[in-house]
PDB file of C-alpha atoms in Angstrom:
ATOM      1  CA  UNK U 417      -3.822  12.154  -9.239  1.00 77.00           C
ATOM      2  CA  UNK U 418      -3.480   9.757  -6.317  1.00 91.00           C
ATOM      3  CA  UNK U 419      -5.901   9.100  -3.577  1.00 95.00           C
ATOM      4  CA  UNK U 420      -4.966   9.717  -0.012  1.00 95.00           C
ATOM      5  CA  UNK U 421      -5.242   6.620   2.215  1.00 95.00           C
ATOM      6  CA  UNK U 422      -8.546   8.322   3.846  1.00 95.00           C
ATOM      7  CA  UNK U 423     -10.155   8.787   0.708  1.00 96.00           C
ATOM      8  CA  UNK U 424      -9.076   5.408  -0.758  1.00 97.00           C
ATOM      9  CA  UNK U 425     -10.690   3.757   2.281  1.00 97.00           C
ATOM     10  CA  UNK U 426     -14.059   5.770   1.790  1.00 97.00           C
ATOM     11  CA  UNK U 427     -13.670   4.901  -1.981  1.00 98.00           C
ATOM     12  CA  UNK U 428     -13.199   1.295  -1.223  1.00 98.00           C
ATOM     13  CA  UNK U 429     -16.444   1.379   0.956  1.00 98.00           C
ATOM     14  CA  UNK U 430     -18.687   2.726  -1.991  1.00 98.00           C
ATOM     15  CA  UNK U 431     -16.934   0.337  -4.182  1.00 98.00           C
ATOM     16  CA  UNK U 432     -17.722  -2.489  -2.018  1.00 98.00           C
ATOM     17  CA  UNK U 433     -21.297  -1.649  -1.597  1.00 98.00           C
ATOM     18  CA  UNK U 434     -21.677  -1.209  -5.182  1.00 98.00           C
ATOM     19  CA  UNK U 435     -20.226  -4.619  -6.138  1.00 98.00           C
ATOM     20  CA  UNK U 436     -22.068  -6.463  -3.498  1.00 97.00           C
ATOM     21  CA  UNK U 437     -25.553  -4.808  -5.114  1.00 97.00           C
ATOM     22  CA  UNK U 438     -24.427  -5.089  -8.816  1.00 97.00           C
ATOM     23  CA  UNK U 439     -23.267  -9.168  -7.778  1.00 97.00           C
ATOM     24  CA  UNK U 440     -20.081  -7.960  -9.467  1.00 98.00           C
ATOM     25  CA  UNK U 441     -16.278  -8.636  -8.296  1.00 98.00           C
ATOM     26  CA  UNK U 442     -14.093  -6.158  -6.868  1.00 98.00           C
ATOM     27  CA  UNK U 443     -10.408  -6.228  -6.511  1.00 98.00           C
ATOM     28  CA  UNK U 444      -7.779  -4.707  -4.867  1.00 98.00           C
ATOM     29  CA  UNK U 445      -3.865  -4.576  -5.185  1.00 98.00           C
ATOM     30  CA  UNK U 446      -1.228  -3.342  -3.306  1.00 98.00           C
ATOM     31  CA  UNK U 447       1.964  -2.282  -4.702  1.00 97.00           C
ATOM     32  CA  UNK U 448       4.875  -2.106  -2.446  1.00 96.00           C
ATOM     33  CA  UNK U 449       8.441  -0.312  -3.776  1.00 94.00           C
ATOM     34  CA  UNK U 450      10.985  -3.135  -2.483  1.00 92.00           C
ATOM     35  CA  UNK U 451      13.657  -1.759   0.077  1.00 88.00           C
ATOM     36  CA  UNK U 452      12.738   1.911  -0.175  1.00 91.00           C
ATOM     37  CA  UNK U 453      14.404   2.817   3.044  1.00 91.00           C
ATOM     38  CA  UNK U 454      17.532   1.471   2.502  1.00 88.00           C
ATOM     39  CA  UNK U 455      17.443   2.818  -1.384  1.00 86.00           C
ATOM     40  CA  UNK U 456      16.702   6.390   0.145  1.00 89.00           C
ATOM     41  CA  UNK U 457      19.392   5.556   2.639  1.00 90.00           C
ATOM     42  CA  UNK U 458      22.051   4.598  -0.025  1.00 87.00           C
ATOM     43  CA  UNK U 459      20.888   7.169  -2.781  1.00 86.00           C
ATOM     44  CA  UNK U 460      19.425   9.763  -1.110  1.00 90.00           C
ATOM     45  CA  UNK U 461      15.681  10.622  -0.365  1.00 92.00           C
ATOM     46  CA  UNK U 462      15.528  12.908  -3.493  1.00 92.00           C
ATOM     47  CA  UNK U 463      16.398   9.342  -5.560  1.00 89.00           C
ATOM     48  CA  UNK U 464      13.622   7.951  -3.485  1.00 90.00           C
ATOM     49  CA  UNK U 465      11.333  10.554  -4.459  1.00 92.00           C
ATOM     50  CA  UNK U 466      11.798  10.120  -8.396  1.00 90.00           C
ATOM     51  CA  UNK U 467      11.328   6.249  -7.597  1.00 91.00           C
ATOM     52  CA  UNK U 468       7.671   6.963  -6.264  1.00 93.00           C
ATOM     53  CA  UNK U 469       7.168   9.184  -8.916  1.00 92.00           C
ATOM     54  CA  UNK U 470       7.699   6.413 -11.372  1.00 91.00           C
ATOM     55  CA  UNK U 471       5.874   3.836  -9.937  1.00 93.00           C
ATOM     56  CA  UNK U 472       2.809   6.117  -9.558  1.00 94.00           C
ATOM     57  CA  UNK U 473       2.937   7.443 -13.663  1.00 93.00           C
ATOM     58  CA  UNK U 474       3.275   3.482 -14.495  1.00 92.00           C
ATOM     59  CA  UNK U 475       0.488   2.341 -12.251  1.00 95.00           C
ATOM     60  CA  UNK U 476      -1.559   5.087 -14.085  1.00 95.00           C
ATOM     61  CA  UNK U 477      -0.439   4.265 -17.279  1.00 94.00           C
ATOM     62  CA  UNK U 478      -1.461   0.333 -16.292  1.00 95.00           C
ATOM     63  CA  UNK U 479      -5.049   1.094 -14.754  1.00 97.00           C
ATOM     64  CA  UNK U 480      -8.133   1.976 -16.479  1.00 97.00           C
ATOM     65  CA  UNK U 481      -9.551   5.334 -15.827  1.00 95.00           C
ATOM     66  CA  UNK U 482     -11.883   4.214 -13.325  1.00 96.00           C
ATOM     67  CA  UNK U 483      -9.663   2.445 -11.234  1.00 98.00           C
ATOM     68  CA  UNK U 484      -8.982   3.982  -8.058  1.00 98.00           C
ATOM     69  CA  UNK U 485      -5.243   4.957  -7.105  1.00 98.00           C
ATOM     70  CA  UNK U 486      -3.615   5.879  -3.680  1.00 98.00           C
ATOM     71  CA  UNK U 487      -0.598   6.424  -1.856  1.00 96.00           C
ATOM     72  CA  UNK U 488      -1.464   4.037   0.934  1.00 96.00           C
ATOM     73  CA  UNK U 489       1.940   3.859   2.979  1.00 94.00           C
ATOM     74  CA  UNK U 490       5.532   5.575   2.644  1.00 92.00           C
ATOM     75  CA  UNK U 491       6.671   2.727   0.290  1.00 94.00           C
ATOM     76  CA  UNK U 492       3.154   1.145  -1.017  1.00 96.00           C
ATOM     77  CA  UNK U 493       0.597   2.094  -3.329  1.00 97.00           C
ATOM     78  CA  UNK U 494      -3.079   0.384  -3.415  1.00 98.00           C
ATOM     79  CA  UNK U 495      -5.365  -0.182  -6.404  1.00 98.00           C
ATOM     80  CA  UNK U 496      -9.326  -0.773  -6.323  1.00 98.00           C
ATOM     81  CA  UNK U 497     -10.225  -2.383  -9.754  1.00 98.00           C
ATOM     82  CA  UNK U 498     -14.203  -2.309  -9.800  1.00 98.00           C
ATOM     83  CA  UNK U 499     -15.865  -5.261 -12.012  1.00 98.00           C
ATOM     84  CA  UNK U 500     -12.344  -7.248 -11.792  1.00 98.00           C
ATOM     85  CA  UNK U 501     -12.326 -10.813 -10.833  1.00 98.00           C
ATOM     86  CA  UNK U 502      -9.084 -12.699  -9.526  1.00 97.00           C
ATOM     87  CA  UNK U 503      -7.959 -13.451 -13.078  1.00 97.00           C
ATOM     88  CA  UNK U 504      -8.484  -9.883 -14.043  1.00 98.00           C
ATOM     89  CA  UNK U 505      -6.520  -8.460 -10.770  1.00 98.00           C
ATOM     90  CA  UNK U 506      -3.902 -11.296 -11.758  1.00 97.00           C
ATOM     91  CA  UNK U 507      -3.298  -9.640 -15.108  1.00 97.00           C
ATOM     92  CA  UNK U 508      -3.664  -6.194 -13.806  1.00 97.00           C
ATOM     93  CA  UNK U 509      -0.751  -7.222 -11.215  1.00 97.00           C
ATOM     94  CA  UNK U 510       1.591  -8.526 -13.871  1.00 96.00           C
ATOM     95  CA  UNK U 511       0.841  -5.405 -15.959  1.00 96.00           C
ATOM     96  CA  UNK U 512       1.903  -3.373 -13.282  1.00 95.00           C
ATOM     97  CA  UNK U 513       4.666  -4.992 -11.984  1.00 93.00           C
ATOM     98  CA  UNK U 514       6.019  -4.860 -15.825  1.00 92.00           C
ATOM     99  CA  UNK U 515       5.288  -1.385 -16.631  1.00 91.00           C
ATOM    100  CA  UNK U 516       6.920  -0.430 -13.257  1.00 88.00           C
ATOM    101  CA  UNK U 517      10.381  -2.205 -14.016  1.00 81.00           C
ATOM    102  CA  UNK U 518      10.286  -0.781 -17.508  1.00 78.00           C
ATOM    103  CA  UNK U 519       9.543   2.593 -16.019  1.00 74.00           C
ATOM    104  CA  UNK U 520      12.661   2.446 -13.448  1.00 71.00           C
ATOM    105  CA  UNK U 521      14.759   1.102 -16.138  1.00 68.00           C
ATOM    106  CA  UNK U 522      13.944   4.144 -18.518  1.00 63.00           C
ATOM    107  CA  UNK U 523      14.802   6.328 -15.408  1.00 56.00           C
ATOM    108  CA  UNK U 524      18.143   4.905 -14.890  1.00 55.00           C
ATOM    109  CA  UNK U 525      17.291   3.388 -11.613  1.00 52.00           C
ATOM    110  CA  UNK U 526      17.672  -0.311 -12.187  1.00 51.00           C
ATOM    111  CA  UNK U 527      18.022  -1.246  -8.822  1.00 65.00           C
ATOM    112  CA  UNK U 528      14.187  -0.615  -7.257  1.00 80.00           C
ATOM    113  CA  UNK U 529      11.316  -3.195  -7.958  1.00 89.00           C
ATOM    114  CA  UNK U 530       7.865  -3.189  -6.987  1.00 94.00           C
ATOM    115  CA  UNK U 531       5.978  -6.190  -5.239  1.00 96.00           C
ATOM    116  CA  UNK U 532       2.469  -6.741  -5.846  1.00 98.00           C
ATOM    117  CA  UNK U 533       0.029  -8.718  -3.599  1.00 98.00           C
ATOM    118  CA  UNK U 534      -3.866  -8.475  -4.393  1.00 98.00           C
ATOM    119  CA  UNK U 535      -7.418  -9.969  -3.613  1.00 98.00           C
ATOM    120  CA  UNK U 536     -10.532  -9.934  -4.685  1.00 98.00           C
ATOM    121  CA  UNK U 537     -14.452 -10.286  -3.492  1.00 98.00           C
ATOM    122  CA  UNK U 538     -16.356 -12.445  -3.422  1.00 97.00           C
ATOM    123  CA  UNK U 539     -13.583 -15.049  -3.700  1.00 96.00           C
ATOM    124  CA  UNK U 540     -11.316 -13.552  -0.885  1.00 96.00           C
ATOM    125  CA  UNK U 541     -13.282 -11.593   1.328  1.00 96.00           C
ATOM    126  CA  UNK U 542     -16.587 -10.580   2.528  1.00 96.00           C
ATOM    127  CA  UNK U 543     -16.213  -7.082   4.095  1.00 97.00           C
ATOM    128  CA  UNK U 544     -14.126  -4.114   2.665  1.00 98.00           C
ATOM    129  CA  UNK U 545     -11.739  -4.774   5.897  1.00 98.00           C
ATOM    130  CA  UNK U 546     -11.145  -8.507   4.848  1.00 98.00           C
ATOM    131  CA  UNK U 547     -10.427  -7.665   1.243  1.00 98.00           C
ATOM    132  CA  UNK U 548      -8.020  -4.985   2.509  1.00 97.00           C
ATOM    133  CA  UNK U 549      -6.513  -7.957   5.032  1.00 98.00           C
ATOM    134  CA  UNK U 550      -6.391 -10.206   2.083  1.00 98.00           C
ATOM    135  CA  UNK U 551      -4.581  -7.778  -0.206  1.00 98.00           C
ATOM    136  CA  UNK U 552      -2.012  -6.791   2.438  1.00 97.00           C
ATOM    137  CA  UNK U 553      -1.287 -10.385   3.206  1.00 98.00           C
ATOM    138  CA  UNK U 554      -0.973 -11.009  -0.602  1.00 98.00           C
ATOM    139  CA  UNK U 555       1.798  -8.069  -0.604  1.00 98.00           C
ATOM    140  CA  UNK U 556       3.551  -9.666   2.471  1.00 97.00           C
ATOM    141  CA  UNK U 557       3.654 -12.922   0.631  1.00 98.00           C
ATOM    142  CA  UNK U 558       5.025 -11.527  -2.404  1.00 97.00           C
ATOM    143  CA  UNK U 559       8.015  -9.652  -0.744  1.00 96.00           C
ATOM    144  CA  UNK U 560       8.859 -12.779   1.196  1.00 96.00           C
ATOM    145  CA  UNK U 561       9.256 -14.504  -2.090  1.00 97.00           C
ATOM    146  CA  UNK U 562      11.634 -11.968  -3.322  1.00 93.00           C
ATOM    147  CA  UNK U 563      11.830  -8.557  -4.793  1.00 91.00           C
ATOM    148  CA  UNK U 564       9.411  -8.013  -8.120  1.00 93.00           C
ATOM    149  CA  UNK U 565       6.925 -10.698  -7.348  1.00 96.00           C
ATOM    150  CA  UNK U 566       3.255 -11.067  -7.767  1.00 97.00           C
ATOM    151  CA  UNK U 567       1.167 -12.877  -5.642  1.00 98.00           C
ATOM    152  CA  UNK U 568      -2.619 -13.077  -5.768  1.00 97.00           C
ATOM    153  CA  UNK U 569      -4.353 -14.620  -2.252  1.00 92.00           C
TER     154      UNK U 569
END
């Protein structure tokens, strides 16, 4: 099950506080479906919904059972990865990107790709808001670099 954006924010606050108390890393990833509006316009909303379901399933299969996944915006998802440092975040981002690509190919929808951006506490941020801002910025950088790119802040 995917969290909503508001429940994701509440969970991030709690996980951030826990990470600070435990002096433990915490990472956030944003996974954006590249060119989703264009895909929906060209191939239809039902096809776009199918792509989103495949991405969510691939993400769930890539994450640990205690990672928190959410639908964050129309074309993006987010992951909170407790006890995950920058190196682990990059591994998780690459795994999500690879598995999502495989799932989309298996679903006979070879055109869609995802871009992934991430950031980690305490290296990139000192608050939940800063962590989200850095992860969102990383996703924008990934998208600027081209479809299917991973960028960790």
